[in-house]
Amino acid sequence: MMTATDLILTLGTKDAPLIVDVCLADDFAADPFLIPGSIRHTYTDMDGLRKKLQARTAVIVCQKGLKLSQGVAAWLRAEGERAQFLAGGMYGWRDHPGAPRIPAQAMPDVVDGQTTWVAPDKAKPDGLACLWLIRRFIDPDARILFVEPTEAATVADRFGATDLEAFATPLAPDGTHSRFKAMMTRLHLTLPSLNRMAEGLHAAGVHAICEGVHHLQLSDQGRLDAAVSIFDALFTQATYAQKRGAT
């Protein structure tokens, strides 16, 4: 069993468990919200779920933390997987102070259990941070397509993907909000550590490091992995700074 308090502490970290929402369709329709980083999966497809786990630890979530989530978690453990259920389920998460929930209508399209995004091939720090946000809080298995900026919208349209620039367009008409902050607002991600991290994205040192990543002789995926590591470190620093400030 995992509590909401414990699960919150893992959100956004590279070692976070795979959160699997197995709520019945009617239950989800009545309360259409997701825990950040979670995936939806039917409890009747256990083989498909095991393939998605890829040896990762799972936290199974149903409406109340009773028969569905406990049954799925027990089934996975019987098959040698590492799995727990979320105490209190989605109701408990909803009522837990500070627990973020993403409105389902704000999420990009999911095709075959995966989201696909189109991003500029030389994204700036703010854009790279958005890609990190996708991997850590939206879809840990997201497919990222890097293309020339002028082709992003048409590639997204042709391949049924989500255009990162359009999705993360600043909400303020004067452009004072970063795309990272805009995505946080759109997805209702209110974690204090994320806010603190957002404040430091425009520092000269962050820009210099991200510029260096673009010059590394790496594949698109290699550059993305390098950028994700950078923002993992920034998020960790923001989390520890938040804890020090709260004590």
PDB file of N, CA and C in Angstrom, residues 18 20 39 41-42 45-58 60 72 75-76 79-82 112-114 140-141:
ATOM      1  N   LEU A  18       5.329   3.880 -11.938  1.00  0.00           N
ATOM      2  CA  LEU A  18       4.329   4.066 -12.980  1.00  0.00           C
ATOM      3  C   LEU A  18       2.958   4.001 -12.308  1.00  0.00           C
ATOM      4  N   VAL A  20      -0.859   3.681 -12.431  1.00  0.00           N
ATOM      5  CA  VAL A  20      -1.811   3.080 -13.368  1.00  0.00           C
ATOM      6  C   VAL A  20      -3.232   3.279 -12.842  1.00  0.00           C
ATOM      7  N   ILE A  39      -1.183   6.670 -16.215  1.00  0.00           N
ATOM      8  CA  ILE A  39      -1.758   6.170 -17.455  1.00  0.00           C
ATOM      9  C   ILE A  39      -3.078   5.489 -17.126  1.00  0.00           C
ATOM     10  N   HIS A  41      -5.585   2.348 -17.846  1.00  0.00           N
ATOM     11  CA  HIS A  41      -5.489   0.992 -18.369  1.00  0.00           C
ATOM     12  C   HIS A  41      -6.616   0.160 -17.763  1.00  0.00           C
ATOM     13  N   THR A  42      -7.221  -0.689 -18.584  1.00  0.00           N
ATOM     14  CA  THR A  42      -8.298  -1.534 -18.099  1.00  0.00           C
ATOM     15  C   THR A  42      -7.749  -2.701 -17.281  1.00  0.00           C
ATOM     16  N   ASP A  45      -6.955  -6.309 -18.911  1.00  0.00           N
ATOM     17  CA  ASP A  45      -5.817  -6.585 -19.801  1.00  0.00           C
ATOM     18  C   ASP A  45      -4.522  -6.615 -18.991  1.00  0.00           C
ATOM     19  N   MET A  46      -4.311  -7.682 -18.263  1.00  0.00           N
ATOM     20  CA  MET A  46      -3.148  -7.774 -17.395  1.00  0.00           C
ATOM     21  C   MET A  46      -1.858  -8.002 -18.196  1.00  0.00           C
ATOM     22  N   ASP A  47      -1.935  -8.768 -19.272  1.00  0.00           N
ATOM     23  CA  ASP A  47      -0.739  -8.989 -20.091  1.00  0.00           C
ATOM     24  C   ASP A  47      -0.256  -7.672 -20.702  1.00  0.00           C
ATOM     25  N   GLY A  48      -1.199  -6.863 -21.187  1.00  0.00           N
ATOM     26  CA  GLY A  48      -0.835  -5.568 -21.751  1.00  0.00           C
ATOM     27  C   GLY A  48      -0.227  -4.653 -20.707  1.00  0.00           C
ATOM     28  N   LEU A  49      -0.740  -4.724 -19.489  1.00  0.00           N
ATOM     29  CA  LEU A  49      -0.204  -3.887 -18.422  1.00  0.00           C
ATOM     30  C   LEU A  49       1.218  -4.296 -18.064  1.00  0.00           C
ATOM     31  N   ARG A  50       1.475  -5.594 -18.013  1.00  0.00           N
ATOM     32  CA  ARG A  50       2.825  -6.057 -17.703  1.00  0.00           C
ATOM     33  C   ARG A  50       3.829  -5.584 -18.757  1.00  0.00           C
ATOM     34  N   LYS A  51       3.416  -5.541 -20.002  1.00  0.00           N
ATOM     35  CA  LYS A  51       4.299  -5.041 -21.062  1.00  0.00           C
ATOM     36  C   LYS A  51       4.607  -3.564 -20.861  1.00  0.00           C
ATOM     37  N   LYS A  52       3.617  -2.801 -20.400  1.00  0.00           N
ATOM     38  CA  LYS A  52       3.824  -1.377 -20.182  1.00  0.00           C
ATOM     39  C   LYS A  52       4.743  -1.108 -18.985  1.00  0.00           C
ATOM     40  N   LEU A  53       4.723  -1.996 -18.018  1.00  0.00           N
ATOM     41  CA  LEU A  53       5.531  -1.764 -16.813  1.00  0.00           C
ATOM     42  C   LEU A  53       7.020  -1.747 -17.124  1.00  0.00           C
ATOM     43  N   GLN A  54       7.473  -2.651 -17.976  1.00  0.00           N
ATOM     44  CA  GLN A  54       8.889  -2.719 -18.336  1.00  0.00           C
ATOM     45  C   GLN A  54       9.782  -2.724 -17.087  1.00  0.00           C
ATOM     46  N   ALA A  55       9.426  -3.568 -16.159  1.00  0.00           N
ATOM     47  CA  ALA A  55      10.182  -3.769 -14.914  1.00  0.00           C
ATOM     48  C   ALA A  55      10.092  -2.601 -13.941  1.00  0.00           C
ATOM     49  N   ARG A  56       9.241  -1.616 -14.221  1.00  0.00           N
ATOM     50  CA  ARG A  56       9.070  -0.505 -13.292  1.00  0.00           C
ATOM     51  C   ARG A  56       8.118  -0.878 -12.160  1.00  0.00           C
ATOM     52  N   THR A  57       8.287  -0.232 -11.031  1.00  0.00           N
ATOM     53  CA  THR A  57       7.341  -0.389  -9.930  1.00  0.00           C
ATOM     54  C   THR A  57       6.023   0.278 -10.307  1.00  0.00           C
ATOM     55  N   ALA A  58       4.921  -0.334  -9.949  1.00  0.00           N
ATOM     56  CA  ALA A  58       3.604   0.213 -10.284  1.00  0.00           C
ATOM     57  C   ALA A  58       2.844   0.591  -9.017  1.00  0.00           C
ATOM     58  N   ILE A  60      -1.137   1.155  -8.359  1.00  0.00           N
ATOM     59  CA  ILE A  60      -2.426   0.971  -9.007  1.00  0.00           C
ATOM     60  C   ILE A  60      -3.481   1.804  -8.292  1.00  0.00           C
ATOM     61  N   VAL A  72      -5.654  -5.840  -8.833  1.00  0.00           N
ATOM     62  CA  VAL A  72      -4.654  -5.706  -9.889  1.00  0.00           C
ATOM     63  C   VAL A  72      -3.246  -5.758  -9.303  1.00  0.00           C
ATOM     64  N   TRP A  75      -2.406  -9.290  -8.336  1.00  0.00           N
ATOM     65  CA  TRP A  75      -2.177 -10.089  -9.545  1.00  0.00           C
ATOM     66  C   TRP A  75      -0.774  -9.848 -10.078  1.00  0.00           C
ATOM     67  N   LEU A  76      -0.383  -8.568 -10.158  1.00  0.00           N
ATOM     68  CA  LEU A  76       0.950  -8.235 -10.657  1.00  0.00           C
ATOM     69  C   LEU A  76       2.035  -8.824  -9.766  1.00  0.00           C
ATOM     70  N   GLU A  79       2.706 -12.331 -10.352  1.00  0.00           N
ATOM     71  CA  GLU A  79       3.463 -12.565 -11.577  1.00  0.00           C
ATOM     72  C   GLU A  79       4.900 -12.061 -11.477  1.00  0.00           C
ATOM     73  N   GLY A  80       5.304 -11.701 -10.267  1.00  0.00           N
ATOM     74  CA  GLY A  80       6.686 -11.291 -10.055  1.00  0.00           C
ATOM     75  C   GLY A  80       6.955  -9.807 -10.235  1.00  0.00           C
ATOM     76  N   GLU A  81       5.904  -9.002 -10.433  1.00  0.00           N
ATOM     77  CA  GLU A  81       6.085  -7.566 -10.600  1.00  0.00           C
ATOM     78  C   GLU A  81       6.053  -6.871  -9.239  1.00  0.00           C
ATOM     79  N   ARG A  82       6.577  -5.641  -9.215  1.00  0.00           N
ATOM     80  CA  ARG A  82       6.527  -4.825  -8.004  1.00  0.00           C
ATOM     81  C   ARG A  82       5.336  -3.882  -8.115  1.00  0.00           C
ATOM     82  N   ASP A 112      -2.907   4.375 -28.752  1.00  0.00           N
ATOM     83  CA  ASP A 112      -2.241   3.117 -28.394  1.00  0.00           C
ATOM     84  C   ASP A 112      -1.434   3.272 -27.102  1.00  0.00           C
ATOM     85  N   GLY A 113      -2.007   3.985 -26.152  1.00  0.00           N
ATOM     86  CA  GLY A 113      -1.387   4.115 -24.840  1.00  0.00           C
ATOM     87  C   GLY A 113      -0.209   5.064 -24.770  1.00  0.00           C
ATOM     88  N   GLN A 114      -0.044   5.933 -25.777  1.00  0.00           N
ATOM     89  CA  GLN A 114       1.133   6.801 -25.826  1.00  0.00           C
ATOM     90  C   GLN A 114       0.760   8.145 -26.457  1.00  0.00           C
ATOM     91  N   PRO A 140       5.201   9.342 -19.188  1.00  0.00           N
ATOM     92  CA  PRO A 140       6.599   8.910 -19.081  1.00  0.00           C
ATOM     93  C   PRO A 140       7.130   8.225 -20.333  1.00  0.00           C
ATOM     94  N   ASP A 141       6.228   7.744 -21.185  1.00  0.00           N
ATOM     95  CA  ASP A 141       6.641   7.055 -22.411  1.00  0.00           C
ATOM     96  C   ASP A 141       6.325   7.880 -23.659  1.00  0.00           C
TER      97      ASP A 141
END
